[in-house]
Amino acid sequence: MKLRSKSMLLSFALTLAVAGPACSQGYVEIHSGGVAAKPLSYAPDYTPVDEVAPSEQQVLHVAQVAGVNTFNRNLKVDKMKNAPPPEDGIHDTENEGTFVLQAPIEAYKGLPVSEFGNYVDWVKAIDEKKLAPRWDRVDSSEEPFVMDLDIVREVKASVPDVVFPHRQHTEWLACQNCHPAIFIPQKGANQINMSAILLGQKCGVCHGKVSFPITTKSCKKCHSKPKPANWQPPLSDATLKNPWR
Amino acid sequence: MSSKIKHSKWKYVLLGAAAWVSAFLLPQAAHAEYADVVINNYADAAGIRPVVFPHWFHRIRFRCKVCHADLGFEFKAGGNKITMAKIIDGKFCGACHNGEIAWSVENCAMCHSGIPGTPTHFHGSTVQRLIAPAYKPVEQKK
């Protein structure tokens, strides 16, 4: 009897929360305007990858205790993928030049997609010959000096080891872009770790700025060599010497 | 006399605080294309809109090597101290925006298209998107 009345009450509250004036029942409704809600008159048949934004119809129920307890306190969600210049928040709409500039989505039509950064797979675009950016300022027939040399860097942590591929880099860059200013050209001579990369040093000079960024979905681009099957994460000293263990 | 000085001091403190706060808020409010660079070392002070440089647009046409090795652009937003004098001498943007490789410099509004007051920054960079600044890199012992 007690249980039934409880569930009755609950279902009543739920229906009210969904249908009625939700706030009075201790819930707020947040209608998340997904990316699809924005008109994309620039390229009707291009569907940008929606990484984090929930779909348009989804209604989030958040308990209303105190104003500070929003569901996501720190999550940053891209309001719009590949926004055209007049809507991107950095171009001045008072400036008539802004409206002459190209919308990225228009230019990306037909290019292979990725899940981060520009949402374009720039390496594939060149490999599949969808793009042929110039290697020389004026001479469009000059070819890059591509070097196929992979450098494997073993990682102490449980993530797959890092493979640095020279091939993809020398498609875009000259040796002197990296050697010697960013990396000494000798395997293992450079100290690299994730915090340096996140701060914009080493690989982070480019990755996180222009070439693909560091996000959950891109870790495996660099961390691409699986660990041996019998690999175990090394135990920390504090654990080995733990007197309470 | 002295009260006047005090008053102006406060104004500067407030102005500074406002600029400081906006420097952190602006990049987050925007959702511009990844790798767009706003360059505003001198533009605001000279009374013209800041410059927005679109990497995505240029990398469709040129490899990084053209600008960052041949033309000498350093890997640092605002670090090249670009001015119009250098541009019309054929340096930096002027190596191409000369009416031969790309449209010429009289099209001020194409480059100077940023919202006034936007600080020099890289849009959508990983560093800016971090919730808290990344901790200092730990020295790795070999």
Coordinates of N, CA and C in Angstrom, one line a residue, chain B residues 4-5 8 10 13 30 45 52 54 68 77 81 88 97 99 103-104 115 120 128-129 134:
Chain B
K4 N 41.6 64.4 -7.1 CA 41.5 64.2 -8.5 C 42.4 63.0 -9.0
I5 N 43.6 63.0 -8.4 CA 44.5 61.9 -8.7 C 44.0 60.6 -8.3
S8 N 41.3 59.3 -10.7 CA 41.8 58.7 -12.0 C 42.5 57.4 -11.8
W10 N 41.6 55.1 -9.7 CA 40.5 54.1 -9.6 C 40.0 53.7 -11.0
V13 N 42.4 51.3 -12.5 CA 42.3 50.0 -11.8 C 41.1 49.3 -12.4
A30 N 33.2 33.2 -27.9 CA 33.2 33.0 -29.3 C 33.2 31.5 -29.6
A45 N 45.0 50.2 -31.2 CA 45.6 51.4 -30.8 C 45.6 52.4 -32.0
V52 N 41.8 39.1 -38.4 CA 41.5 37.7 -38.2 C 42.1 36.9 -39.3
P54 N 42.6 33.3 -41.0 CA 42.0 32.0 -41.0 C 43.0 30.9 -41.5
H68 N 55.6 29.2 -42.7 CA 56.4 29.1 -41.5 C 57.9 28.8 -41.7
A77 N 51.3 33.4 -32.0 CA 50.3 34.4 -32.3 C 50.8 35.8 -31.8
K81 N 55.1 40.6 -34.9 CA 55.1 42.0 -35.0 C 54.8 42.5 -36.4
I88 N 53.5 46.2 -47.0 CA 53.6 46.8 -48.3 C 55.0 46.6 -48.9
H97 N 49.5 38.8 -50.6 CA 48.4 39.8 -50.8 C 49.0 41.1 -51.5
G99 N 48.3 41.5 -55.0 CA 47.6 41.6 -56.3 C 48.1 40.6 -57.4
W103 N 44.5 38.7 -53.6 CA 44.1 40.1 -53.7 C 44.9 41.0 -52.9
S104 N 44.9 42.3 -53.3 CA 45.9 43.3 -52.8 C 45.5 44.0 -51.5
I115 N 36.2 41.9 -34.1 CA 35.5 42.8 -33.2 C 36.5 43.6 -32.5
T120 N 44.8 39.6 -28.9 CA 45.5 38.6 -29.7 C 45.3 37.2 -29.1
Q128 N 43.3 27.1 -24.2 CA 42.2 27.9 -23.8 C 40.9 27.2 -23.4
R129 N 40.8 25.9 -23.9 CA 39.6 25.2 -23.6 C 39.7 24.4 -22.2
A134 N 46.8 23.9 -17.3 CA 47.6 22.7 -17.1 C 48.7 23.0 -16.1

